[in-house]
Amino acid sequence: ADTFTDSDVQKFSNANLISVKMDANDEDAHEVFDEYNCKGVPHLLFVDNKGNEVDRIIGYLPPSEYLARIQDIRNNKHTLDDYLTQYKSGKANVDLIAGIAMKYEERGDSDNAKEFYSILIKDYPDPISEYYQRGTYYLASDAFKNGIQMALNAYIGSFPDSPFIEEAFYTMTYYYADKEMKEDELKVYAQMLSHFPDNTGILNSYAWRMAEIEINLEDALVKAKRAVELSADDPNSQANIIDTEAEVLWKLKRFDEAINAIEKSIVIDGENQYFKDQKEKFIQSKKEASQPV
């Protein structure tokens, strides 16, 4: 296979595209982000000269894969318009239907995504297929967000080995957190931890969230320490998890332990200003706590 570099990508982009880079924190970027229903960064949006979306790339791709994608987009190949043209000409198959559904999903067009995922499930019923599981997850997630609260738990029960189980749990926790439904949020975290007892990301997310809402702090500390142990072979990840442990200790007013913990993160990543700011926060809290009232 051909191997391409960033310079190859740059040459093609300069010759075929007009590139505009926007800072996700800028107000103008927020407006574009919202207008096109973008989620996540990096997020590359390709539009024609009338502002109509042609395609998008979400996340990072290595140069060779990225170049192949933008060449296809430039040639209107493997785009939503291309897929719909094939579909209307009668070339329906499982890959094409799934491709259309996922394109609509990326655009935040839930009505059309649901329509094509429903076609996929009806016409190509294969419960072990990732397409099928993705479609059933999408429909369950949409139903959950629209008031059918048992939809995602039913999905988890029906597809316990699905690659979307973790995402289903997170969807519920984010929803309940946003609605300030703490009791329901805590129930989902309990299910999540039972299902994934040694998942460092979930252990860390739970511990950080408990520090945010100042609930179950002792249990959060146990989970954070467990995540630190499990991440021993990934120092950068471990540094961030130790930061969670330190945050929980700070909320427990165990300031010396919090300072000692964050110092471990600083040893791993001495350039990280956030860790240094955390240490100053803990030191300041210790000083304030020691002052006579």
JSON list of C-alpha atoms in Angstrom, two decimals, residues 108-213:
[
{"chain": "A", "resi": 108, "resn": "GLY", "atom": "CA", "xyz": [-27.29, 15.06, 13.86]},
{"chain": "A", "resi": 109, "resn": "ASP", "atom": "CA", "xyz": [-30.25, 14.34, 11.55]},
{"chain": "A", "resi": 110, "resn": "SER", "atom": "CA", "xyz": [-32.02, 11.92, 13.85]},
{"chain": "A", "resi": 111, "resn": "ASP", "atom": "CA", "xyz": [-35.20, 11.51, 11.79]},
{"chain": "A", "resi": 112, "resn": "ASN", "atom": "CA", "xyz": [-33.37, 10.30, 8.69]},
{"chain": "A", "resi": 113, "resn": "ALA", "atom": "CA", "xyz": [-30.87, 8.29, 10.75]},
{"chain": "A", "resi": 114, "resn": "LYS", "atom": "CA", "xyz": [-33.75, 6.50, 12.47]},
{"chain": "A", "resi": 115, "resn": "GLU", "atom": "CA", "xyz": [-35.45, 5.84, 9.11]},
{"chain": "A", "resi": 116, "resn": "PHE", "atom": "CA", "xyz": [-32.41, 4.12, 7.62]},
{"chain": "A", "resi": 117, "resn": "TYR", "atom": "CA", "xyz": [-31.40, 2.28, 10.80]},
{"chain": "A", "resi": 118, "resn": "SER", "atom": "CA", "xyz": [-34.98, 0.96, 10.92]},
{"chain": "A", "resi": 119, "resn": "ILE", "atom": "CA", "xyz": [-34.66, -0.23, 7.31]},
{"chain": "A", "resi": 120, "resn": "LEU", "atom": "CA", "xyz": [-31.36, -1.88, 8.21]},
{"chain": "A", "resi": 121, "resn": "ILE", "atom": "CA", "xyz": [-32.84, -3.75, 11.18]},
{"chain": "A", "resi": 122, "resn": "LYS", "atom": "CA", "xyz": [-35.95, -4.81, 9.27]},
{"chain": "A", "resi": 123, "resn": "ASP", "atom": "CA", "xyz": [-34.30, -5.88, 6.01]},
{"chain": "A", "resi": 124, "resn": "TYR", "atom": "CA", "xyz": [-30.96, -7.19, 7.32]},
{"chain": "A", "resi": 125, "resn": "PRO", "atom": "CA", "xyz": [-31.71, -8.76, 10.73]},
{"chain": "A", "resi": 126, "resn": "ASP", "atom": "CA", "xyz": [-28.36, -10.07, 11.95]},
{"chain": "A", "resi": 127, "resn": "PRO", "atom": "CA", "xyz": [-28.01, -9.56, 15.73]},
{"chain": "A", "resi": 128, "resn": "ILE", "atom": "CA", "xyz": [-24.26, -10.33, 15.71]},
{"chain": "A", "resi": 129, "resn": "SER", "atom": "CA", "xyz": [-23.56, -7.73, 13.01]},
{"chain": "A", "resi": 130, "resn": "GLU", "atom": "CA", "xyz": [-22.00, -4.51, 14.28]},
{"chain": "A", "resi": 131, "resn": "TYR", "atom": "CA", "xyz": [-24.24, -2.57, 11.88]},
{"chain": "A", "resi": 132, "resn": "TYR", "atom": "CA", "xyz": [-27.30, -4.20, 13.44]},
{"chain": "A", "resi": 133, "resn": "GLN", "atom": "CA", "xyz": [-26.06, -3.55, 16.96]},
{"chain": "A", "resi": 134, "resn": "ARG", "atom": "CA", "xyz": [-25.20, 0.05, 16.10]},
{"chain": "A", "resi": 135, "resn": "GLY", "atom": "CA", "xyz": [-28.67, 0.57, 14.63]},
{"chain": "A", "resi": 136, "resn": "THR", "atom": "CA", "xyz": [-30.48, -0.95, 17.59]},
{"chain": "A", "resi": 137, "resn": "TYR", "atom": "CA", "xyz": [-28.30, 1.11, 19.95]},
{"chain": "A", "resi": 138, "resn": "TYR", "atom": "CA", "xyz": [-29.03, 4.31, 18.05]},
{"chain": "A", "resi": 139, "resn": "LEU", "atom": "CA", "xyz": [-32.79, 3.71, 18.12]},
{"chain": "A", "resi": 140, "resn": "ALA", "atom": "CA", "xyz": [-32.68, 2.80, 21.82]},
{"chain": "A", "resi": 141, "resn": "SER", "atom": "CA", "xyz": [-30.60, 5.89, 22.62]},
{"chain": "A", "resi": 142, "resn": "ASP", "atom": "CA", "xyz": [-32.96, 8.14, 20.67]},
{"chain": "A", "resi": 143, "resn": "ALA", "atom": "CA", "xyz": [-35.96, 6.61, 22.46]},
{"chain": "A", "resi": 144, "resn": "PHE", "atom": "CA", "xyz": [-34.25, 7.13, 25.83]},
{"chain": "A", "resi": 145, "resn": "LYS", "atom": "CA", "xyz": [-33.56, 10.79, 25.07]},
{"chain": "A", "resi": 146, "resn": "ASN", "atom": "CA", "xyz": [-37.20, 11.19, 24.06]},
{"chain": "A", "resi": 147, "resn": "GLY", "atom": "CA", "xyz": [-38.63, 9.96, 27.33]},
{"chain": "A", "resi": 148, "resn": "ILE", "atom": "CA", "xyz": [-38.62, 6.16, 27.16]},
{"chain": "A", "resi": 149, "resn": "GLN", "atom": "CA", "xyz": [-36.24, 5.67, 30.09]},
{"chain": "A", "resi": 150, "resn": "MET", "atom": "CA", "xyz": [-36.19, 1.87, 29.96]},
{"chain": "A", "resi": 151, "resn": "ALA", "atom": "CA", "xyz": [-35.00, 1.82, 26.34]},
{"chain": "A", "resi": 152, "resn": "LEU", "atom": "CA", "xyz": [-31.25, 1.71, 26.99]},
{"chain": "A", "resi": 153, "resn": "ASN", "atom": "CA", "xyz": [-31.50, -0.76, 29.87]},
{"chain": "A", "resi": 154, "resn": "ALA", "atom": "CA", "xyz": [-33.55, -2.98, 27.57]},
{"chain": "A", "resi": 155, "resn": "TYR", "atom": "CA", "xyz": [-30.81, -2.66, 24.94]},
{"chain": "A", "resi": 156, "resn": "ILE", "atom": "CA", "xyz": [-28.11, -3.58, 27.48]},
{"chain": "A", "resi": 157, "resn": "GLY", "atom": "CA", "xyz": [-30.15, -6.60, 28.54]},
{"chain": "A", "resi": 158, "resn": "SER", "atom": "CA", "xyz": [-30.72, -7.71, 24.95]},
{"chain": "A", "resi": 159, "resn": "PHE", "atom": "CA", "xyz": [-27.15, -7.19, 23.73]},
{"chain": "A", "resi": 160, "resn": "PRO", "atom": "CA", "xyz": [-24.87, -7.72, 26.76]},
{"chain": "A", "resi": 161, "resn": "ASP", "atom": "CA", "xyz": [-21.78, -8.20, 24.56]},
{"chain": "A", "resi": 162, "resn": "SER", "atom": "CA", "xyz": [-22.45, -5.27, 22.26]},
{"chain": "A", "resi": 163, "resn": "PRO", "atom": "CA", "xyz": [-19.53, -2.86, 21.65]},
{"chain": "A", "resi": 164, "resn": "PHE", "atom": "CA", "xyz": [-21.99, -0.03, 22.43]},
{"chain": "A", "resi": 165, "resn": "ILE", "atom": "CA", "xyz": [-22.77, -1.06, 26.02]},
{"chain": "A", "resi": 166, "resn": "GLU", "atom": "CA", "xyz": [-20.27, 1.36, 27.54]},
{"chain": "A", "resi": 167, "resn": "GLU", "atom": "CA", "xyz": [-21.58, 4.18, 25.36]},
{"chain": "A", "resi": 168, "resn": "ALA", "atom": "CA", "xyz": [-25.13, 3.31, 26.42]},
{"chain": "A", "resi": 169, "resn": "PHE", "atom": "CA", "xyz": [-24.22, 3.68, 30.08]},
{"chain": "A", "resi": 170, "resn": "TYR", "atom": "CA", "xyz": [-22.47, 7.00, 29.46]},
{"chain": "A", "resi": 171, "resn": "THR", "atom": "CA", "xyz": [-25.47, 8.28, 27.51]},
{"chain": "A", "resi": 172, "resn": "MET", "atom": "CA", "xyz": [-27.66, 7.64, 30.55]},
{"chain": "A", "resi": 173, "resn": "THR", "atom": "CA", "xyz": [-25.24, 9.18, 33.05]},
{"chain": "A", "resi": 174, "resn": "TYR", "atom": "CA", "xyz": [-24.77, 12.34, 30.95]},
{"chain": "A", "resi": 175, "resn": "TYR", "atom": "CA", "xyz": [-28.53, 12.67, 30.49]},
{"chain": "A", "resi": 176, "resn": "TYR", "atom": "CA", "xyz": [-29.29, 12.30, 34.19]},
{"chain": "A", "resi": 177, "resn": "ALA", "atom": "CA", "xyz": [-26.44, 14.64, 35.13]},
{"chain": "A", "resi": 178, "resn": "ASP", "atom": "CA", "xyz": [-27.78, 17.27, 32.74]},
{"chain": "A", "resi": 179, "resn": "LYS", "atom": "CA", "xyz": [-31.29, 16.90, 34.21]},
{"chain": "A", "resi": 180, "resn": "GLU", "atom": "CA", "xyz": [-29.88, 16.90, 37.77]},
{"chain": "A", "resi": 181, "resn": "MET", "atom": "CA", "xyz": [-31.51, 13.53, 38.46]},
{"chain": "A", "resi": 182, "resn": "LYS", "atom": "CA", "xyz": [-28.85, 12.38, 40.92]},
{"chain": "A", "resi": 183, "resn": "GLU", "atom": "CA", "xyz": [-30.59, 9.27, 42.18]},
{"chain": "A", "resi": 184, "resn": "ASP", "atom": "CA", "xyz": [-31.02, 7.90, 38.66]},
{"chain": "A", "resi": 185, "resn": "GLU", "atom": "CA", "xyz": [-27.47, 8.91, 37.76]},
{"chain": "A", "resi": 186, "resn": "LEU", "atom": "CA", "xyz": [-26.08, 7.04, 40.77]},
{"chain": "A", "resi": 187, "resn": "LYS", "atom": "CA", "xyz": [-28.10, 3.93, 39.88]},
{"chain": "A", "resi": 188, "resn": "VAL", "atom": "CA", "xyz": [-26.61, 3.91, 36.38]},
{"chain": "A", "resi": 189, "resn": "TYR", "atom": "CA", "xyz": [-23.08, 4.32, 37.76]},
{"chain": "A", "resi": 190, "resn": "ALA", "atom": "CA", "xyz": [-23.71, 1.34, 40.04]},
{"chain": "A", "resi": 191, "resn": "GLN", "atom": "CA", "xyz": [-24.81, -0.74, 37.04]},
{"chain": "A", "resi": 192, "resn": "MET", "atom": "CA", "xyz": [-21.88, 0.52, 34.99]},
{"chain": "A", "resi": 193, "resn": "LEU", "atom": "CA", "xyz": [-19.31, -0.37, 37.65]},
{"chain": "A", "resi": 194, "resn": "SER", "atom": "CA", "xyz": [-20.87, -3.79, 38.11]},
{"chain": "A", "resi": 195, "resn": "HIS", "atom": "CA", "xyz": [-20.67, -4.42, 34.36]},
{"chain": "A", "resi": 196, "resn": "PHE", "atom": "CA", "xyz": [-17.14, -3.02, 33.96]},
{"chain": "A", "resi": 197, "resn": "PRO", "atom": "CA", "xyz": [-15.43, -3.43, 37.37]},
{"chain": "A", "resi": 198, "resn": "ASP", "atom": "CA", "xyz": [-11.89, -3.05, 35.98]},
{"chain": "A", "resi": 199, "resn": "ASN", "atom": "CA", "xyz": [-12.43, -0.41, 33.30]},
{"chain": "A", "resi": 200, "resn": "THR", "atom": "CA", "xyz": [-10.03, 2.42, 34.21]},
{"chain": "A", "resi": 201, "resn": "GLY", "atom": "CA", "xyz": [-11.98, 5.03, 32.26]},
{"chain": "A", "resi": 202, "resn": "ILE", "atom": "CA", "xyz": [-15.24, 4.20, 34.01]},
{"chain": "A", "resi": 203, "resn": "LEU", "atom": "CA", "xyz": [-13.63, 4.00, 37.45]},
{"chain": "A", "resi": 204, "resn": "ASN", "atom": "CA", "xyz": [-12.01, 7.37, 36.84]},
{"chain": "A", "resi": 205, "resn": "SER", "atom": "CA", "xyz": [-15.19, 8.97, 35.46]},
{"chain": "A", "resi": 206, "resn": "TYR", "atom": "CA", "xyz": [-17.19, 7.76, 38.43]},
{"chain": "A", "resi": 207, "resn": "ALA", "atom": "CA", "xyz": [-14.63, 9.04, 40.95]},
{"chain": "A", "resi": 208, "resn": "TRP", "atom": "CA", "xyz": [-14.39, 12.46, 39.28]},
{"chain": "A", "resi": 209, "resn": "ARG", "atom": "CA", "xyz": [-18.17, 12.80, 39.06]},
{"chain": "A", "resi": 210, "resn": "MET", "atom": "CA", "xyz": [-18.57, 11.92, 42.73]},
{"chain": "A", "resi": 211, "resn": "ALA", "atom": "CA", "xyz": [-16.02, 14.63, 43.57]},
{"chain": "A", "resi": 212, "resn": "GLU", "atom": "CA", "xyz": [-18.04, 17.10, 41.48]},
{"chain": "A", "resi": 213, "resn": "ILE", "atom": "CA", "xyz": [-21.31, 16.40, 43.27]}
]
